[in-house]
Coordinates of C-alpha atoms and ligand atoms in Angstrom, one line a residue:
M835 CA 55.3 70.4 92.0
S836 CA 54.6 68.5 95.2
P837 CA 56.6 69.4 98.3
E838 CA 58.3 66.0 98.2
K839 CA 59.4 66.6 94.6
M840 CA 60.5 70.1 95.4
R841 CA 62.6 68.8 98.3
R842 CA 64.1 66.0 96.3
F843 CA 65.1 68.3 93.5
G844 CA 66.3 71.0 95.9
Y845 CA 68.5 68.6 97.8
Q846 CA 70.1 67.4 94.5
V847 CA 70.8 71.0 93.6
I848 CA 72.4 71.7 97.0
D849 CA 74.5 68.5 96.7
L850 CA 75.7 69.6 93.3
L851 CA 76.7 73.0 94.7
V852 CA 78.4 71.6 97.8
D853 CA 80.4 69.3 95.5
H854 CA 81.3 72.3 93.4
F855 CA 82.6 74.3 96.3
E856 CA 84.3 71.3 97.9
N857 CA 86.0 69.8 94.8
L858 CA 86.5 72.7 92.4
G859 CA 90.3 72.8 92.9
D860 CA 90.5 69.1 91.8
Q861 CA 88.8 69.9 88.5
P862 CA 90.2 71.6 85.4
V863 CA 90.0 75.4 85.5
G864 CA 87.3 75.2 82.8
A865 CA 86.8 74.7 79.2
K866 CA 85.6 76.6 76.1
L867 CA 83.4 75.1 73.5
A868 CA 84.3 75.8 69.9
A869 CA 81.5 77.9 68.5
K870 CA 80.7 75.1 66.0
D871 CA 80.4 72.6 68.8
A872 CA 77.9 74.5 70.8
A873 CA 75.2 72.8 68.8
G874 CA 76.6 69.5 69.9
L875 CA 75.4 70.2 73.4
S876 CA 72.5 67.9 72.5
L877 CA 70.1 70.7 73.3
E878 CA 66.7 70.2 71.7
A879 CA 65.8 72.9 69.2
G880 CA 62.4 73.8 70.5
P881 CA 61.0 73.8 74.0
P882 CA 59.5 70.3 74.7
E883 CA 55.7 70.0 74.6
D884 CA 55.8 67.6 77.6
G885 CA 57.9 68.3 80.6
R886 CA 60.8 66.2 81.8
D887 CA 62.2 65.0 85.1
P888 CA 64.3 68.0 86.4
S889 CA 66.7 65.5 88.0
E890 CA 67.5 64.1 84.6
L891 CA 68.0 67.7 83.3
L892 CA 70.3 68.3 86.3
T893 CA 72.4 65.3 85.3
Y894 CA 72.7 66.8 81.8
L895 CA 73.7 70.2 83.2
K896 CA 76.3 68.7 85.4
R897 CA 77.8 66.6 82.6
D898 CA 77.6 69.0 79.6
V899 CA 77.0 72.5 80.7
F900 CA 78.7 73.5 83.9
P901 CA 82.1 72.0 83.0
N902 CA 82.2 73.7 79.6
N903 CA 82.6 77.2 80.9
L904 CA 85.6 78.9 82.6
H905 CA 85.3 78.6 86.4
V906 CA 85.8 82.2 87.5
D907 CA 85.7 81.0 91.1
H908 CA 88.4 78.3 90.6
P909 CA 91.4 78.7 92.8
R910 CA 93.7 78.7 89.8
F911 CA 91.6 81.1 87.6
F912 CA 93.8 84.2 87.3
A913 CA 92.4 85.6 84.1
F914 CA 90.5 88.9 83.6
V915 CA 89.0 89.6 87.1
P916 CA 88.1 86.4 88.9
S917 CA 84.9 86.2 90.9
P918 CA 85.6 84.0 93.9
G919 CA 82.1 83.7 95.3
N920 CA 81.2 81.9 98.5
F921 CA 78.6 79.3 99.5
V922 CA 76.6 81.5 101.9
S923 CA 76.1 84.2 99.3
T924 CA 75.1 81.4 96.8
M925 CA 72.4 80.4 99.3
A926 CA 71.4 84.0 99.7
D927 CA 70.9 84.2 96.0
A928 CA 68.7 81.1 96.1
L929 CA 66.6 82.8 98.9
A930 CA 66.4 86.1 97.1
S931 CA 65.2 84.3 94.0
G932 CA 62.9 81.9 95.8
F933 CA 61.2 84.7 97.7
N934 CA 61.5 86.8 94.6
V935 CA 61.7 90.0 96.5
F936 CA 61.2 93.2 94.5
V937 CA 63.6 95.9 95.6
G938 CA 62.6 98.6 93.1
T939 CA 60.2 100.4 95.4
W940 CA 59.8 100.8 99.2
L941 CA 56.3 99.6 98.8
G942 CA 57.4 96.4 97.1
G943 CA 60.3 95.5 99.4
S944 CA 60.6 97.7 102.4
A945 CA 62.6 95.3 104.6
A946 CA 64.8 94.2 101.7
A947 CA 65.4 97.9 100.9
S948 CA 66.3 98.5 104.5
I949 CA 69.0 95.8 104.2
E950 CA 70.3 97.3 101.0
L951 CA 70.4 100.7 102.7
L952 CA 72.4 99.1 105.6
V953 CA 74.8 97.4 103.2
I954 CA 75.3 100.6 101.2
E955 CA 76.0 102.4 104.6
W956 CA 78.7 99.8 105.3
L957 CA 80.3 100.3 101.9
R958 CA 80.1 104.1 102.4
R959 CA 81.9 103.8 105.7
F960 CA 84.6 101.5 104.3
C961 CA 85.3 104.2 101.7
R962 CA 85.1 106.9 104.4
L963 CA 82.7 109.0 102.3
P964 CA 80.7 111.5 104.2
E965 CA 77.2 110.8 105.5
S966 CA 75.7 112.7 102.6
A967 CA 76.8 109.9 100.3
G968 CA 74.6 107.1 99.3
G969 CA 74.0 104.8 96.4
L970 CA 72.7 101.4 95.3
L971 CA 73.7 98.0 94.2
T972 CA 73.8 97.4 90.5
S973 CA 74.3 94.5 88.0
G974 CA 78.1 95.3 88.1
G975 CA 80.8 97.9 87.4
S976 CA 79.5 98.9 84.0
A977 CA 76.1 99.9 85.4
A978 CA 77.8 101.5 88.4
N979 CA 80.1 103.6 86.2
L980 CA 77.1 104.7 84.1
I981 CA 75.0 105.7 87.1
G982 CA 78.0 107.6 88.6
L983 CA 78.5 109.5 85.3
V984 CA 74.8 110.3 85.1
A985 CA 75.1 111.9 88.5
A986 CA 78.1 113.9 87.2
R987 CA 76.1 115.0 84.2
Q988 CA 73.2 116.0 86.6
S989 CA 75.6 118.4 88.5
V990 CA 75.9 120.8 85.6
S991 CA 73.5 122.9 83.5
P992 CA 72.4 121.9 80.0
A993 CA 74.4 124.8 78.5
E994 CA 77.6 123.6 80.3
L995 CA 76.9 120.0 79.2
A996 CA 76.7 121.0 75.6
R997 CA 80.3 122.3 75.8
G998 CA 81.4 119.7 78.3
T999 CA 84.5 117.5 78.2
V1000 CA 85.5 114.4 80.2
Y1001 CA 89.0 113.1 81.0
F1002 CA 90.3 109.6 81.7
S1003 CA 93.5 107.7 80.9
D1004 CA 94.2 105.1 78.2
Q1005 CA 94.1 102.5 81.0
T1006 CA 90.5 103.2 82.0
H1007 CA 88.1 100.3 81.6
S1008 CA 86.1 100.1 78.4
S1009 CA 82.9 100.3 80.3
V1010 CA 83.6 104.0 81.1
E1011 CA 83.9 104.9 77.5
R1012 CA 80.8 102.9 76.7
A1013 CA 78.9 104.6 79.6
L1014 CA 79.8 108.0 78.3
L1015 CA 78.6 107.2 74.8
V1016 CA 75.3 105.6 76.2
I1017 CA 74.5 108.7 78.2
G1018 CA 75.0 111.0 75.3
F1019 CA 78.6 112.2 75.3
L1020 CA 80.0 112.5 71.8
P1021 CA 83.4 111.0 71.1
E1022 CA 84.8 114.5 70.6
Q1023 CA 83.8 115.3 74.2
C1024 CA 85.9 112.4 75.6
R1025 CA 89.6 112.9 76.2
K1026 CA 91.6 109.6 76.5
L1027 CA 94.9 110.7 77.9
A1028 CA 98.2 108.9 77.7
S1029 CA 99.1 107.3 81.1
D1030 CA 102.6 107.6 82.6
A1031 CA 105.2 104.8 82.8
G1032 CA 103.4 103.3 85.7
G1033 CA 100.0 103.2 83.9
R1034 CA 98.7 106.2 86.0
L1035 CA 96.9 109.3 84.9
S1036 CA 99.4 112.1 85.2
L1037 CA 98.3 115.3 86.8
G1038 CA 100.5 117.3 84.4
V1039 CA 99.0 115.7 81.3
L1040 CA 95.5 116.2 82.7
R1041 CA 96.1 119.9 83.5
Q1042 CA 97.5 120.5 80.0
A1043 CA 94.5 118.9 78.3
I1044 CA 92.1 120.9 80.5
D1045 CA 93.9 124.2 79.9
A1046 CA 93.8 123.6 76.2
D1047 CA 90.1 122.8 76.3
R1048 CA 89.3 125.9 78.3
V1049 CA 91.2 128.0 75.7
D1050 CA 89.0 126.4 73.1
G1051 CA 85.8 127.4 74.9
R1052 CA 85.1 124.0 76.2
R1053 CA 83.7 123.3 79.7
P1054 CA 85.7 120.6 81.4
L1055 CA 83.2 118.6 83.5
C1056 CA 84.5 115.4 84.9
V1057 CA 87.7 113.4 85.5
I1058 CA 87.5 109.6 85.8
A1059 CA 90.2 108.1 88.0
N1060 CA 91.2 104.5 88.2
A1061 CA 91.1 102.9 91.6
G1062 CA 92.9 99.8 90.2
T1063 CA 93.2 99.4 86.5
T1064 CA 92.2 96.1 85.0
S1065 CA 95.5 95.5 83.2
T1066 CA 98.0 96.2 85.9
G1067 CA 96.2 97.2 89.1
A1068 CA 97.6 100.7 88.8
V1069 CA 95.9 103.3 91.0
D1070 CA 95.7 106.9 89.7
P1071 CA 96.9 109.6 92.2
I1072 CA 93.3 110.0 93.5
D1073 CA 94.2 112.4 96.4
D1074 CA 96.0 114.8 94.0
L1075 CA 93.3 114.5 91.5
A1076 CA 90.7 115.2 94.1
E1077 CA 92.5 118.4 95.1
F1078 CA 92.9 119.4 91.5
C1079 CA 89.2 118.7 90.7
R1080 CA 88.0 120.7 93.8
N1081 CA 90.0 123.7 92.7
E1082 CA 89.0 123.4 89.1
K1083 CA 85.3 122.7 89.9
L1084 CA 85.3 119.3 88.2
W1085 CA 83.5 116.1 89.1
L1086 CA 85.8 113.3 90.1
H1087 CA 84.5 109.7 89.5
A1088 CA 86.6 106.8 90.6
D1089 CA 86.3 103.5 88.8
G1090 CA 87.0 101.2 91.6
A1091 CA 84.9 98.3 90.2
Y1092 CA 88.0 96.1 90.5
G1093 CA 90.1 97.7 93.2
A1094 CA 88.0 99.9 95.5
A1095 CA 87.0 97.0 97.7
A1096 CA 90.6 96.7 98.8
V1097 CA 90.0 99.8 100.9
I1098 CA 88.8 97.4 103.7
C1099 CA 92.3 96.2 104.4
E1100 CA 95.4 98.2 105.5
R1101 CA 97.3 97.7 102.3
G1102 CA 94.4 98.7 100.1
R1103 CA 93.7 101.8 102.1
E1104 CA 97.3 103.0 101.7
K1105 CA 97.1 102.5 97.9
L1106 CA 93.7 104.1 97.6
C1107 CA 94.5 107.3 99.5
G1108 CA 92.0 110.1 98.5
L1109 CA 89.1 107.7 97.8
D1110 CA 87.1 109.5 100.5
R1111 CA 87.3 112.7 98.4
V1112 CA 85.7 111.5 95.2
D1113 CA 82.3 112.7 94.0
S1114 CA 81.2 109.2 92.8
L1115 CA 82.7 105.8 92.9
S1116 CA 82.0 102.3 91.5
L1117 CA 82.9 99.2 93.6
D1118 CA 82.1 95.6 92.6
P1119 CA 81.3 93.2 95.4
H1120 CA 81.2 90.5 92.7
K1121 CA 85.0 90.9 92.3
W1122 CA 87.1 91.6 95.4
L1123 CA 84.3 91.2 98.0
F1124 CA 83.7 87.5 97.0
Q1125 CA 80.1 87.7 95.9
P1126 CA 78.6 85.7 93.0
F1127 CA 77.4 87.7 90.0
E1128 CA 75.7 90.1 89.7
C1129 CA 76.7 92.6 92.4
G1130 CA 78.1 96.0 91.7
C1131 CA 77.7 99.2 93.6
V1132 CA 77.8 102.9 92.9
L1133 CA 78.2 105.5 95.7
V1134 CA 77.6 109.2 95.1
R1135 CA 78.9 111.9 97.5
D1136 CA 75.7 113.9 97.2
R1137 CA 73.1 111.1 97.0
A1138 CA 70.3 113.6 96.3
L1139 CA 71.7 113.9 92.8
L1140 CA 70.8 110.3 92.1
H1141 CA 67.2 111.1 92.9
S1142 CA 67.0 114.2 90.8
A1143 CA 68.7 112.4 87.9
F1144 CA 66.6 109.2 87.8
R1145 CA 63.2 109.9 89.4
V1146 CA 60.4 109.7 86.9
T1147 CA 56.8 109.5 88.0
A1148 CA 53.9 107.6 86.4
D1149 CA 50.2 107.3 87.0
Y1150 CA 50.5 103.7 87.9
L1151 CA 53.1 104.4 90.5
R1152 CA 51.0 106.7 92.6
E1153 CA 51.0 104.5 95.7
V1154 CA 54.8 104.2 95.3
H1155 CA 55.4 107.9 95.4
R1156 CA 52.9 108.8 98.1
D1157 CA 55.4 109.2 101.0
S1158 CA 58.7 111.1 100.2
A1159 CA 60.3 109.6 103.3
E1160 CA 60.3 106.2 101.6
L1161 CA 63.3 105.5 99.4
N1162 CA 62.6 103.8 96.1
F1163 CA 65.8 102.3 94.6
G1164 CA 64.0 102.3 91.3
D1165 CA 64.3 106.1 91.4
Q1166 CA 68.0 106.1 92.0
G1167 CA 69.2 104.2 89.0
I1168 CA 68.3 102.5 85.7
Q1169 CA 66.4 99.4 86.9
L1170 CA 62.9 99.4 88.3
T1171 CA 62.6 95.7 88.8
R1172 CA 65.6 94.9 91.0
S1173 CA 66.5 91.7 92.8
F1174 CA 67.5 91.4 96.5
R1175 CA 71.2 91.7 95.8
A1176 CA 72.0 93.1 99.2
L1177 CA 71.0 89.8 100.9
K1178 CA 74.2 88.0 99.8
L1179 CA 76.5 90.8 101.0
W1180 CA 74.6 91.1 104.3
L1181 CA 74.4 87.3 104.9
S1182 CA 78.1 86.6 104.0
I1183 CA 79.5 89.6 105.9
N1184 CA 77.4 88.6 109.0
T1185 CA 78.4 85.0 108.7
F1186 CA 82.1 85.4 108.2
G1187 CA 82.8 88.8 109.8
M1188 CA 84.9 91.6 108.4
A1189 CA 88.1 90.2 109.8
A1190 CA 87.8 87.3 107.4
F1191 CA 87.0 89.6 104.5
R1192 CA 90.0 91.8 105.3
E1193 CA 92.3 88.8 105.5
A1194 CA 90.9 87.4 102.2
V1195 CA 91.6 90.7 100.4
T1196 CA 95.1 91.0 101.9
R1197 CA 95.8 87.5 100.6
G1198 CA 95.2 88.8 97.1
F1199 CA 98.1 91.2 97.5
E1200 CA 100.3 88.5 98.9
L1201 CA 99.6 86.0 96.2
A1202 CA 100.6 88.4 93.4
E1203 CA 103.8 89.1 95.2
L1204 CA 104.5 85.4 95.6
A1205 CA 104.0 85.0 91.8
E1206 CA 106.3 87.8 91.1
R1207 CA 109.0 86.3 93.4
E1208 CA 108.6 82.9 91.7
L1209 CA 108.9 84.5 88.2
R1210 CA 112.0 86.4 89.2
N1211 CA 113.5 83.1 90.3
Q1212 CA 113.2 81.6 86.8
S1213 CA 115.5 82.8 84.0
G1214 CA 114.1 84.5 81.0
W1215 CA 111.1 86.2 82.6
E1216 CA 110.8 89.9 82.7
I1217 CA 108.4 91.6 85.2
V1218 CA 106.6 94.2 83.1
S1219 CA 104.5 95.5 85.9
P1220 CA 105.3 94.5 89.5
A1221 CA 102.7 93.1 91.8
Q1222 CA 100.2 95.7 92.9
M1223 CA 96.6 95.4 94.0
G1224 CA 96.7 91.6 93.3
V1225 CA 97.9 91.9 89.7
V1226 CA 101.3 91.1 88.2
C1227 CA 102.3 91.4 84.5
F1228 CA 105.3 89.7 82.9
R1229 CA 106.7 88.3 79.7
F1230 CA 109.1 85.7 78.4
G1231 CA 111.2 87.0 75.6
A1232 CA 110.2 89.7 73.1
D1233 CA 107.8 87.6 70.9
D1234 CA 104.5 89.5 71.0
A1235 CA 102.6 86.4 69.8
L1236 CA 103.9 84.2 72.7
P1237 CA 101.6 85.4 75.4
G1238 CA 98.5 84.5 73.3
R1239 CA 100.0 81.1 72.6
L1240 CA 100.7 80.5 76.3
V1241 CA 97.1 81.4 77.2
D1242 CA 95.8 78.8 74.8
A1243 CA 98.3 76.2 75.9
M1244 CA 97.5 76.7 79.6
L1245 CA 93.8 76.5 78.9
H1246 CA 94.3 73.3 76.9
E1247 CA 96.3 71.8 79.8
G1248 CA 93.5 72.9 82.2
Y1249 CA 95.6 73.3 85.4
A1250 CA 95.4 77.1 85.6
F1251 CA 94.1 79.9 83.4
L1252 CA 95.4 83.4 82.8
T1253 CA 95.1 86.0 80.1
S1254 CA 97.3 88.5 78.3
T1255 CA 97.2 92.3 78.0
K1256 CA 99.4 95.0 76.6
V1257 CA 101.5 97.3 78.7
K1258 CA 103.0 100.3 76.9
G1259 CA 102.3 98.6 73.6
A1260 CA 104.0 95.3 74.5
S1261 CA 102.1 92.0 74.9
C1262 CA 102.5 90.4 78.2
L1263 CA 100.8 87.9 80.5
R1264 CA 98.9 88.9 83.5
L1265 CA 97.9 87.1 86.7
C1266 CA 95.0 88.5 88.8
T1267 CA 95.3 86.7 92.2
I1268 CA 92.2 87.8 94.2
N1269 CA 91.0 84.3 95.0
P1270 CA 91.9 83.7 98.7
R1271 CA 91.5 80.0 98.2
T1272 CA 94.6 79.8 96.0
T1273 CA 97.3 78.0 98.0
D1274 CA 101.0 79.0 97.9
A1275 CA 101.7 75.5 96.4
E1276 CA 99.1 76.2 93.6
M1277 CA 100.7 79.5 92.7
I1278 CA 104.2 78.0 92.7
E1279 CA 103.0 75.2 90.5
T1280 CA 101.3 77.6 88.1
V1281 CA 104.5 79.6 87.6
K1282 CA 106.4 76.3 87.1
R1283 CA 104.0 75.1 84.5
L1284 CA 104.0 78.5 82.8
D1285 CA 107.8 78.4 82.6
D1286 CA 107.7 74.9 81.1
C1287 CA 105.0 76.0 78.7
A1288 CA 106.9 79.2 77.7
R1289 CA 110.1 77.2 76.9
R1290 CA 108.2 74.6 75.0
C1291 CA 106.1 77.2 73.0
S1292 CA 109.1 79.4 72.1
R1293 CA 111.1 76.2 71.0
D1294 CA 108.2 75.2 68.8
A1295 CA 107.9 78.7 67.4
V1296 CA 111.6 78.7 66.5
N1297 CA 111.3 75.2 64.9
G1298 CA 108.2 76.3 63.1
A1299 CA 109.9 79.4 61.8
K1300 CA 112.8 77.3 60.5
R1301 CA 110.4 75.0 58.7
V1302 CA 108.7 77.9 57.0
T1303 CA 112.2 79.3 56.0
F1304 CA 113.1 75.9 54.6
R1305 CA 109.8 75.6 52.6
A1306 CA 110.3 79.1 51.2
D1307 CA 113.9 78.3 50.2
S1308 CA 112.8 75.1 48.4
V1309 CA 110.2 77.0 46.5
V1310 CA 112.9 79.4 45.3
Ligands
LIG515 C1 88.2 98.6 86.4 C2 86.9 98.0 85.9 N1 85.9 98.8 85.7 C3 84.7 98.3 85.3 C4 84.5 97.0 85.0 C5 83.2 96.5 84.5 O1 82.6 95.8 85.5 P1 81.4 94.7 85.2 O2 82.0 93.7 84.3 O3 81.0 94.2 86.5 O4 80.3 95.4 84.5 C6 85.6 96.1 85.2 C7 85.5 94.7 84.9 O5 86.4 93.9 85.1 C8 86.8 96.6 85.7 O6 87.9 95.8 86.0

């Protein structure tokens, strides 16, 4: 491509992105293609023999591809865990990709690795872990949990491992269970314990399970605490768990993929008391630190364990392993080829400053509280789990099928999107409010629309039920 063509295309891309950031709130929250319609995207079956004008392709992407996804960065996207990115980090990703920096080895990307080390040091200090702690940026929380659990496994002997058992609550994210299976724990070594009424891992229940396993000749190895569950934002009693694990010689991993970033603000720090005592921790900047995908992080109290768990040498890496003072991130985790993820965190934190980040995280707490107040002001709504860590769960009536119908109806309407979950076996709706760009007016309007929608859907359900009864009667 000539420099002129590159510039023309590049400026078009930038214009598209600026429009996205500027006008997203005026657009629907996103759309989902029916699986059978995906073929209707007018994508050609094979790669074309002759190239096409990238500007034309951009027009196609703008019209058919980008709108037909859910916008996880939309100010009224409250489903799952939103990812409200920012423009500076988006540009950082463009730079990281454009310069294609390799951050798997010190030799390949020494300056980039220095920035990653610095960013990891910032995250370590936010969590108040000791200087011995270190870690790396990952694709996300799933990889971070896996790496943290490999470090836990590394801390025991093979004989202990063979008898080893791990403990977590029924509210723990599925990625933890998957990570345990991937790294070789058998299902019978995993103890999924019933959480208490607040969705927290109870120390009493944990102690009982561990005592029973010891009697059976098992070797309890590791406890996984939630630093903000995905369903309700519940935080396990990390400080008590840390004390218990220290006395019992157990590894404590905290899954803070969703919630640990809240430690940067006053309210989060109070909720996350004891986070500084864990042995390993996951924390996703692509969730509550406003970075675009993919950016997770794992921190390990004794960072030397990462090196001993993951370092593998090879003949063709001789130059890489020549100087032991050089840190190779490829020897700390599962990826050798790694992109320059740290750049987006470094550039955005430097651009906006930590005060802005703290305020933005605090806003997430406040928005969930606003939603809860609005729901309490409407008749018929029950708060199933009060606002905590930017999540609130609620239901309208006792019909377990209603939340799912409301989710579909809200997506169809396009103003706001939320998803459902189960709390203590009952279906409910859930708002995750970590996008600081959501205005109070948008939150109030979302609750109003939900209320309208719930009354309409439950009326329709009653009418539908009557019709079915009538048909059944006429058959009789
Ligand atoms: C508590 C928790 N842990 C782990 C994960 C997995 O993170 P990722 O999707 O970035 O792999 C999530 C994702 O939402 C989460 O909420």
